[in-house]
CSV table of C-alpha atoms in Angstrom, one decimal:
chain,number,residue,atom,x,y,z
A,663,UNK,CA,22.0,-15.1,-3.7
A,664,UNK,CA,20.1,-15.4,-0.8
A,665,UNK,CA,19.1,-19.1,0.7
A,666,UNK,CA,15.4,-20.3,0.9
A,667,UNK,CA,15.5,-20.5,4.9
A,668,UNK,CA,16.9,-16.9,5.0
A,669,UNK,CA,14.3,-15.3,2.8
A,670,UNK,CA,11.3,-16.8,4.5
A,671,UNK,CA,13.1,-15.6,8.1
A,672,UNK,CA,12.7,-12.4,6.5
A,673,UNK,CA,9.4,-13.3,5.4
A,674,UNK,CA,7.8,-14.1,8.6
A,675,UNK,CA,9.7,-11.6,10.8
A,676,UNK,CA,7.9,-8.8,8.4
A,677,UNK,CA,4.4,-10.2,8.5
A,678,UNK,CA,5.0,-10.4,12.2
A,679,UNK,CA,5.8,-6.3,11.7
A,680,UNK,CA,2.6,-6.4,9.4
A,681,UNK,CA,0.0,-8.1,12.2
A,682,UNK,CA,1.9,-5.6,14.9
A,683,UNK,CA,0.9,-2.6,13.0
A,684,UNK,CA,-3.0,-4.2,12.1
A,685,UNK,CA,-3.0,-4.9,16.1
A,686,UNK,CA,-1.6,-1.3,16.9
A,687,UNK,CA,-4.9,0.3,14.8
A,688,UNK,CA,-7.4,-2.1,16.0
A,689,UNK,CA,-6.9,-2.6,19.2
A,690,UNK,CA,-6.7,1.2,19.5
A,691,UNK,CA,-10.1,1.5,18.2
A,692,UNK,CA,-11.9,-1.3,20.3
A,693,UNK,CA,-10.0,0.7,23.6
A,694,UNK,CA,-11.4,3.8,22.6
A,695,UNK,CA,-15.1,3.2,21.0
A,696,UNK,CA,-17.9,1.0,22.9
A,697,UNK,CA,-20.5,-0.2,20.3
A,698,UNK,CA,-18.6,0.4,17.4
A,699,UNK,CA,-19.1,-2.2,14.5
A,700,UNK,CA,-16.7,-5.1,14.4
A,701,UNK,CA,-13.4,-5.0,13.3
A,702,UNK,CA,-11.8,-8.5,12.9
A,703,UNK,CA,-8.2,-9.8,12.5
A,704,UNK,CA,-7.3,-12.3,11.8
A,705,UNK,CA,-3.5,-13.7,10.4
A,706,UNK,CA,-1.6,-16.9,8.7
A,707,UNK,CA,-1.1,-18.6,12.0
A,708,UNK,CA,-5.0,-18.3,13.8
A,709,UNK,CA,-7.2,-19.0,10.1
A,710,UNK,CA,-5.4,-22.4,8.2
A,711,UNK,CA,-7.4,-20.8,5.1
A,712,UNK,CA,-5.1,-17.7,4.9
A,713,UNK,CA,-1.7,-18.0,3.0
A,714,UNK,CA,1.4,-17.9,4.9
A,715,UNK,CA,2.8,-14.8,6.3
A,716,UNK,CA,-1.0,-12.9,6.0
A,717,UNK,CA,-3.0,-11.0,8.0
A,718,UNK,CA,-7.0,-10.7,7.2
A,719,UNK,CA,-9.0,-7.1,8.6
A,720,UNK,CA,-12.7,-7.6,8.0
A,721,UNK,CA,-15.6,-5.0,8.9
A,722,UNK,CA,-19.4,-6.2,8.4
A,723,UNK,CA,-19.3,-5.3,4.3
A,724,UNK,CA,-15.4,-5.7,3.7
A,725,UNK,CA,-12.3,-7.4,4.2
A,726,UNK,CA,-8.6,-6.7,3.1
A,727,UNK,CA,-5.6,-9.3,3.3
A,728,UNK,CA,-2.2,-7.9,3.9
A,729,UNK,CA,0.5,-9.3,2.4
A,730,UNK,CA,4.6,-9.3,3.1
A,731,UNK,CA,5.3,-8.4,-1.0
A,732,UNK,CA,2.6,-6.1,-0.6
A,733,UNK,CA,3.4,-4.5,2.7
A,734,UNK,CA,6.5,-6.0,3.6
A,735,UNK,CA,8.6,-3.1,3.2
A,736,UNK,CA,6.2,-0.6,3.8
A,737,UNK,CA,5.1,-0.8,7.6
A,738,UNK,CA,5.3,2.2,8.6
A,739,UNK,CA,2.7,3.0,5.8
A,740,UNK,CA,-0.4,0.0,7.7
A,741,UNK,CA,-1.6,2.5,10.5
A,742,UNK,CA,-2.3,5.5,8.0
A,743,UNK,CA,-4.0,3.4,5.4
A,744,UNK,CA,-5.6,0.9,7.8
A,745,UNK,CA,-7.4,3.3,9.6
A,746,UNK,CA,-8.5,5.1,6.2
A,747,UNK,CA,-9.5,1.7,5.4
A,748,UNK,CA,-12.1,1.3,8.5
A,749,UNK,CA,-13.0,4.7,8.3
A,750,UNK,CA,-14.3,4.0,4.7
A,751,UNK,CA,-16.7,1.1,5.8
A,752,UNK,CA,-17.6,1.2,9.3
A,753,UNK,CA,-20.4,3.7,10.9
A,754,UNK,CA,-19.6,5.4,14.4
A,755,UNK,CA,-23.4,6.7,14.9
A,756,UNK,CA,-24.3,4.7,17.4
A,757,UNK,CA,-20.7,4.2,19.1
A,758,UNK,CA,-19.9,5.5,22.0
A,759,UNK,CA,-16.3,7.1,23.5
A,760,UNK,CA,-15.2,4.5,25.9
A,761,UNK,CA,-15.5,5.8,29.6
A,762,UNK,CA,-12.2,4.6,31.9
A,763,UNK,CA,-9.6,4.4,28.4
A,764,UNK,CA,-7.0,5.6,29.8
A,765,UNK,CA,-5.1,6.8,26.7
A,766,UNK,CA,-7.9,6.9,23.6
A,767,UNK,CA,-6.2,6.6,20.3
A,768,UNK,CA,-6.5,10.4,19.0
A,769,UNK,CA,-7.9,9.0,15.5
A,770,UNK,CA,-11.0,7.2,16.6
A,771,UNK,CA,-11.9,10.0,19.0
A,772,UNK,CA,-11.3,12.4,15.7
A,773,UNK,CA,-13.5,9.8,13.2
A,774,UNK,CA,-15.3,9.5,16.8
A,775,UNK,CA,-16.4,13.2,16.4
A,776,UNK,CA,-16.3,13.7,12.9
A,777,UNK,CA,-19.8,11.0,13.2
A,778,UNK,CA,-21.0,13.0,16.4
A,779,UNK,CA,-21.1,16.9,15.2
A,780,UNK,CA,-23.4,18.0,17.5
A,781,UNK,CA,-22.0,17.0,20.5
């Protein structure tokens, strides 16, 4: 049997995995789109109205919260869905590819694209 203080180590070292992963897919789409819609973030210890151990991703018409029993165990799994996720809500028409990124996250230049055919 595991002790309380154990488990919620556990706990909080995989929502910290969970807000890396969140961070890794949004931070890669502000770096590589200019005038893209917002994409917030916002986790247990920066918003006192999330639970512990969550991390918030809100677009103008949507939000999703992650959870550790949710995604916990499933990290590897946030980028993939995440960005689905964003794709589903947000509108690249009037963004732009951001000039000077040095390394553009390969997705949002694709979804990037994908909005732009005739370019």
């Amino acid at each position: 049997m595991n002790h309380p203080t154990v488990e919620r180590y556990a706990d909080h070292l995989a929502a910290e995995a969970i807000e890396r992963a969140v961070h890794s897919v949004t931070i890669g789409y502000r770096l590589t789109l200019s005038g893209a819609p917002p994409v917030e973030v916002a986790s247990w210890h920066q918003d006192p109205a999330l639970e512990l151990y969550t991390v918030r991703v809100r677009t103008e018409s949507d939000e999703i919260t992650l959870t550790v029993p949710d995604w916990g165990t499933r990290t590897d799994e946030i980028g993939t869905y995440l960005r689905q996720w964003i794709t589903e809500r947000v509108h690249l028409e009037q963004a732009k590819l951001r000039k000077g990124c040095r390394r553009p996250d390969p997705y949002w230049v694709h979804a990037w694209r994908r909005a732009h055919p005739w370019l």
